[in-house]
């Protein structure tokens, strides 16, 4: 091993041994690999025993008037690219077993787990992937029922798409998640089928222009950063992959490569998350190795999607502005005494980890110590601590399947001081942030989860809105050139002029056919 890499390698080896010692001291039933699958973790597993009760800091006299939801799609099948990787892994495992059989040591064959010989991918032969699976549908459907139960007064109104706006990206798993959520939210509200369902609208922007939910697709600055940074991330993961690979080779007497181990870890995540199988690929890794492999995934998410660089979250500015604008419009409606059913009460969005993670960072969640001040100054943050050290940034917590941030806007009848309401004050508005349905503290608001709306805007939102998305992301505005009028446009203008001369006021868009 080269001298330049020996020190970090030995430090990692020492950390691995420390994790192993801690693991052996823990109770056997305390460890569940399904809780350590980074962003492939199932939502119900990630939520664990989170309380569904609102924080006690909220006065009984406060009333929810608006809800913003930013959610990731539910559990999905492997993508087409990953299906091919698993097909290659099946071939590779067959070759490794054959190689071991031809070796001189027949006893070493006993070390090979029985499932490996003849193993084939559950997704073999599939040419498409990435779709929402039934477990993902249930995640969103059940989530919607909990939201409806938790905020009963908010969803009493007759459904209208302008009152309960449901939006999704054009990627099928995101729009399918929106549908599953809508079915849960509006069950019993219509006349369709035994569940008395009703039809509802899901709005989507074009993938090419959706800067609110797919800003990462439009931001050239981010694309350049990611392309430049991906090789560095792979180098940072390499020492751990070397250690784990060496351990697996010694344990099972198969000549695994680092790529083999990487693919086996991916297989473990798919089996545990989608199939609830933990006694095959996952059992290849001991508890300490699982912690380290999980860390490599979390490192990648941190650097390429999270706090690793400010462009990762600054590009989410259009989404943050959209959230704040919707809350401001709800406040105006309340102040002007608009009747219920005439203004938007919920804006529900369904997208991707690449959407939820930057938005979580914009809110300043899951930071270590004084890191919030650093991101306000857009300074780089340290990488997540390596196991056995604890860390706030874990993909299984920040962005599992169906992960979500809910920003709940409350109207209170006066100024709140220590949980008490002063009746001689005008109405006050507060924001509560729920991450995966649990109240979470906001460092920008004195580590409170119930923050005055004006303070939320000043301390958390304002430092980000100084940026312009087009400038930040190097978006070039299209040059509009005036083209010669076509015969049809000349004919349309002739009729418009004729109607105008006769005293009719006709707008050009009124001449278009509605489809």
mmCIF file of N, CA and C in Angstrom, residues 454-506:
data_model
loop_
_atom_site.group_PDB
_atom_site.id
_atom_site.type_symbol
_atom_site.label_atom_id
_atom_site.label_comp_id
_atom_site.label_asym_id
_atom_site.label_seq_id
_atom_site.Cartn_x
_atom_site.Cartn_y
_atom_site.Cartn_z
ATOM 1 N N UNK A 454 -42.906 35.629 10.527
ATOM 2 C CA UNK A 454 -41.990 36.717 10.154
ATOM 3 C C UNK A 454 -40.547 36.351 10.473
ATOM 4 N N UNK A 455 -40.346 35.674 11.598
ATOM 5 C CA UNK A 455 -38.996 35.240 11.960
ATOM 6 C C UNK A 455 -38.510 34.143 11.028
ATOM 7 N N UNK A 456 -39.419 33.243 10.642
ATOM 8 C CA UNK A 456 -39.087 32.196 9.681
ATOM 9 C C UNK A 456 -38.596 32.810 8.368
ATOM 10 N N UNK A 457 -39.304 33.822 7.910
ATOM 11 C CA UNK A 457 -38.896 34.476 6.648
ATOM 12 C C UNK A 457 -37.573 35.207 6.808
ATOM 13 N N UNK A 458 -37.400 35.900 7.931
ATOM 14 C CA UNK A 458 -36.200 36.708 8.134
ATOM 15 C C UNK A 458 -34.955 35.866 8.355
ATOM 16 N N UNK A 459 -35.076 34.851 9.220
ATOM 17 C CA UNK A 459 -33.879 34.101 9.642
ATOM 18 C C UNK A 459 -33.555 32.926 8.717
ATOM 19 N N UNK A 460 -34.581 32.281 8.138
ATOM 20 C CA UNK A 460 -34.350 31.058 7.366
ATOM 21 C C UNK A 460 -34.443 31.293 5.861
ATOM 22 N N UNK A 461 -35.444 32.080 5.443
ATOM 23 C CA UNK A 461 -35.683 32.248 4.006
ATOM 24 C C UNK A 461 -34.842 33.374 3.407
ATOM 25 N N UNK A 462 -34.831 34.526 4.068
ATOM 26 C CA UNK A 462 -34.217 35.726 3.486
ATOM 27 C C UNK A 462 -32.763 35.546 3.056
ATOM 28 N N UNK A 463 -31.915 34.856 3.848
ATOM 29 C CA UNK A 463 -30.525 34.702 3.411
ATOM 30 C C UNK A 463 -30.377 33.984 2.069
ATOM 31 N N UNK A 464 -31.388 33.212 1.679
ATOM 32 C CA UNK A 464 -31.295 32.470 0.414
ATOM 33 C C UNK A 464 -31.876 33.256 -0.768
ATOM 34 N N UNK A 465 -32.899 34.072 -0.515
ATOM 35 C CA UNK A 465 -33.616 34.691 -1.633
ATOM 36 C C UNK A 465 -32.836 35.830 -2.280
ATOM 37 N N UNK A 466 -31.661 36.138 -1.749
ATOM 38 C CA UNK A 466 -30.823 37.160 -2.399
ATOM 39 C C UNK A 466 -30.296 36.653 -3.741
ATOM 40 N N UNK A 467 -30.377 35.342 -3.953
ATOM 41 C CA UNK A 467 -29.867 34.760 -5.193
ATOM 42 C C UNK A 467 -30.937 34.767 -6.279
ATOM 43 N N UNK A 468 -30.496 34.757 -7.509
ATOM 44 C CA UNK A 468 -31.377 34.634 -8.664
ATOM 45 C C UNK A 468 -31.097 33.286 -9.318
ATOM 46 N N UNK A 469 -32.144 32.471 -9.488
ATOM 47 C CA UNK A 469 -31.959 31.118 -10.004
ATOM 48 C C UNK A 469 -31.274 31.114 -11.365
ATOM 49 N N UNK A 470 -31.697 32.000 -12.267
ATOM 50 C CA UNK A 470 -31.133 32.025 -13.620
ATOM 51 C C UNK A 470 -29.644 32.350 -13.594
ATOM 52 N N UNK A 471 -29.265 33.304 -12.747
ATOM 53 C CA UNK A 471 -27.853 33.684 -12.645
ATOM 54 C C UNK A 471 -27.063 32.566 -11.971
ATOM 55 N N UNK A 472 -27.619 32.035 -10.886
ATOM 56 C CA UNK A 472 -26.960 30.978 -10.131
ATOM 57 C C UNK A 472 -26.701 29.752 -10.996
ATOM 58 N N UNK A 473 -27.667 29.408 -11.827
ATOM 59 C CA UNK A 473 -27.600 28.166 -12.602
ATOM 60 C C UNK A 473 -27.187 28.385 -14.057
ATOM 61 N N UNK A 474 -26.804 29.592 -14.378
ATOM 62 C CA UNK A 474 -26.333 29.917 -15.744
ATOM 63 C C UNK A 474 -27.400 29.610 -16.787
ATOM 64 N N UNK A 475 -28.625 30.023 -16.472
ATOM 65 C CA UNK A 475 -29.731 29.835 -17.406
ATOM 66 C C UNK A 475 -29.729 30.986 -18.397
ATOM 67 N N UNK A 476 -29.613 30.657 -19.663
ATOM 68 C CA UNK A 476 -29.629 31.694 -20.695
ATOM 69 C C UNK A 476 -31.050 31.908 -21.176
ATOM 70 N N UNK A 477 -31.475 33.155 -21.091
ATOM 71 C CA UNK A 477 -32.812 33.495 -21.551
ATOM 72 C C UNK A 477 -32.882 33.385 -23.069
ATOM 73 N N UNK A 478 -33.934 32.759 -23.612
ATOM 74 C CA UNK A 478 -34.048 32.675 -25.072
ATOM 75 C C UNK A 478 -34.252 34.062 -25.682
ATOM 76 N N UNK A 479 -33.579 34.276 -26.781
ATOM 77 C CA UNK A 479 -33.716 35.547 -27.487
ATOM 78 C C UNK A 479 -34.976 35.495 -28.343
ATOM 79 N N UNK A 480 -35.894 36.419 -28.086
ATOM 80 C CA UNK A 480 -37.147 36.461 -28.828
ATOM 81 C C UNK A 480 -36.970 37.335 -30.052
ATOM 82 N N UNK A 481 -37.157 36.747 -31.186
ATOM 83 C CA UNK A 481 -37.061 37.504 -32.442
ATOM 84 C C UNK A 481 -38.423 37.558 -33.099
ATOM 85 N N UNK A 482 -38.723 38.691 -33.691
ATOM 86 C CA UNK A 482 -40.020 38.866 -34.336
ATOM 87 C C UNK A 482 -39.968 38.251 -35.725
ATOM 88 N N UNK A 483 -40.816 37.252 -35.941
ATOM 89 C CA UNK A 483 -40.848 36.562 -37.221
ATOM 90 C C UNK A 483 -41.967 37.112 -38.082
ATOM 91 N N UNK A 484 -41.833 36.988 -39.395
ATOM 92 C CA UNK A 484 -42.900 37.450 -40.280
ATOM 93 C C UNK A 484 -44.211 36.742 -39.950
ATOM 94 N N UNK A 485 -45.285 37.466 -39.985
ATOM 95 C CA UNK A 485 -46.593 36.907 -39.662
ATOM 96 C C UNK A 485 -47.006 35.874 -40.701
ATOM 97 N N UNK A 486 -47.565 34.763 -40.198
ATOM 98 C CA UNK A 486 -48.083 33.745 -41.097
ATOM 99 C C UNK A 486 -49.453 34.184 -41.602
ATOM 100 N N UNK A 487 -49.945 33.468 -42.629
ATOM 101 C CA UNK A 487 -51.264 33.808 -43.173
ATOM 102 C C UNK A 487 -52.345 33.670 -42.100
ATOM 103 N N UNK A 488 -52.256 32.578 -41.253
ATOM 104 C CA UNK A 488 -53.279 32.354 -40.238
ATOM 105 C C UNK A 488 -53.276 33.452 -39.182
ATOM 106 N N UNK A 489 -52.055 33.931 -38.796
ATOM 107 C CA UNK A 489 -52.016 34.986 -37.794
ATOM 108 C C UNK A 489 -52.537 36.296 -38.368
ATOM 109 N N UNK A 490 -52.264 36.548 -39.670
ATOM 110 C CA UNK A 490 -52.803 37.749 -40.307
ATOM 111 C C UNK A 490 -54.326 37.685 -40.353
ATOM 112 N N UNK A 491 -54.871 36.485 -40.648
ATOM 113 C CA UNK A 491 -56.319 36.324 -40.706
ATOM 114 C C UNK A 491 -56.931 36.547 -39.328
ATOM 115 N N UNK A 492 -56.248 36.006 -38.266
ATOM 116 C CA UNK A 492 -56.744 36.199 -36.915
ATOM 117 C C UNK A 492 -56.748 37.662 -36.540
ATOM 118 N N UNK A 493 -55.667 38.378 -36.890
ATOM 119 C CA UNK A 493 -55.587 39.808 -36.585
ATOM 120 C C UNK A 493 -56.659 40.593 -37.323
ATOM 121 N N UNK A 494 -56.997 40.169 -38.571
ATOM 122 C CA UNK A 494 -58.034 40.850 -39.350
ATOM 123 C C UNK A 494 -59.378 40.776 -38.637
ATOM 124 N N UNK A 495 -59.717 39.552 -38.127
ATOM 125 C CA UNK A 495 -60.993 39.388 -37.424
ATOM 126 C C UNK A 495 -61.004 40.174 -36.113
ATOM 127 N N UNK A 496 -59.855 40.178 -35.397
ATOM 128 C CA UNK A 496 -59.788 40.940 -34.157
ATOM 129 C C UNK A 496 -60.009 42.424 -34.409
ATOM 130 N N UNK A 497 -59.385 42.916 -35.479
ATOM 131 C CA UNK A 497 -59.553 44.337 -35.820
ATOM 132 C C UNK A 497 -60.996 44.621 -36.208
ATOM 133 N N UNK A 498 -61.622 43.696 -36.942
ATOM 134 C CA UNK A 498 -63.006 43.898 -37.371
ATOM 135 C C UNK A 498 -63.951 43.963 -36.172
ATOM 136 N N UNK A 499 -63.769 43.024 -35.192
ATOM 137 C CA UNK A 499 -64.604 43.033 -33.996
ATOM 138 C C UNK A 499 -64.392 44.312 -33.194
ATOM 139 N N UNK A 500 -63.132 44.762 -33.118
ATOM 140 C CA UNK A 500 -62.837 45.956 -32.346
ATOM 141 C C UNK A 500 -63.515 47.176 -32.932
ATOM 142 N N UNK A 501 -63.516 47.270 -34.266
ATOM 143 C CA UNK A 501 -64.151 48.425 -34.913
ATOM 144 C C UNK A 501 -65.643 48.443 -34.662
ATOM 145 N N UNK A 502 -66.248 47.236 -34.405
ATOM 146 C CA UNK A 502 -67.684 47.163 -34.168
ATOM 147 C C UNK A 502 -68.035 47.307 -32.676
ATOM 148 N N UNK A 503 -67.020 47.615 -31.862
ATOM 149 C CA UNK A 503 -67.296 47.875 -30.447
ATOM 150 C C UNK A 503 -67.129 46.689 -29.542
ATOM 151 N N UNK A 504 -66.716 45.520 -30.094
ATOM 152 C CA UNK A 504 -66.499 44.345 -29.235
ATOM 153 C C UNK A 504 -65.060 44.364 -28.718
ATOM 154 N N UNK A 505 -64.871 43.919 -27.467
ATOM 155 C CA UNK A 505 -63.530 43.837 -26.904
ATOM 156 C C UNK A 505 -63.130 42.371 -26.846
ATOM 157 N N UNK A 506 -62.247 41.965 -27.710
ATOM 158 C CA UNK A 506 -61.852 40.564 -27.824
ATOM 159 C C UNK A 506 -60.358 40.441 -27.589
#
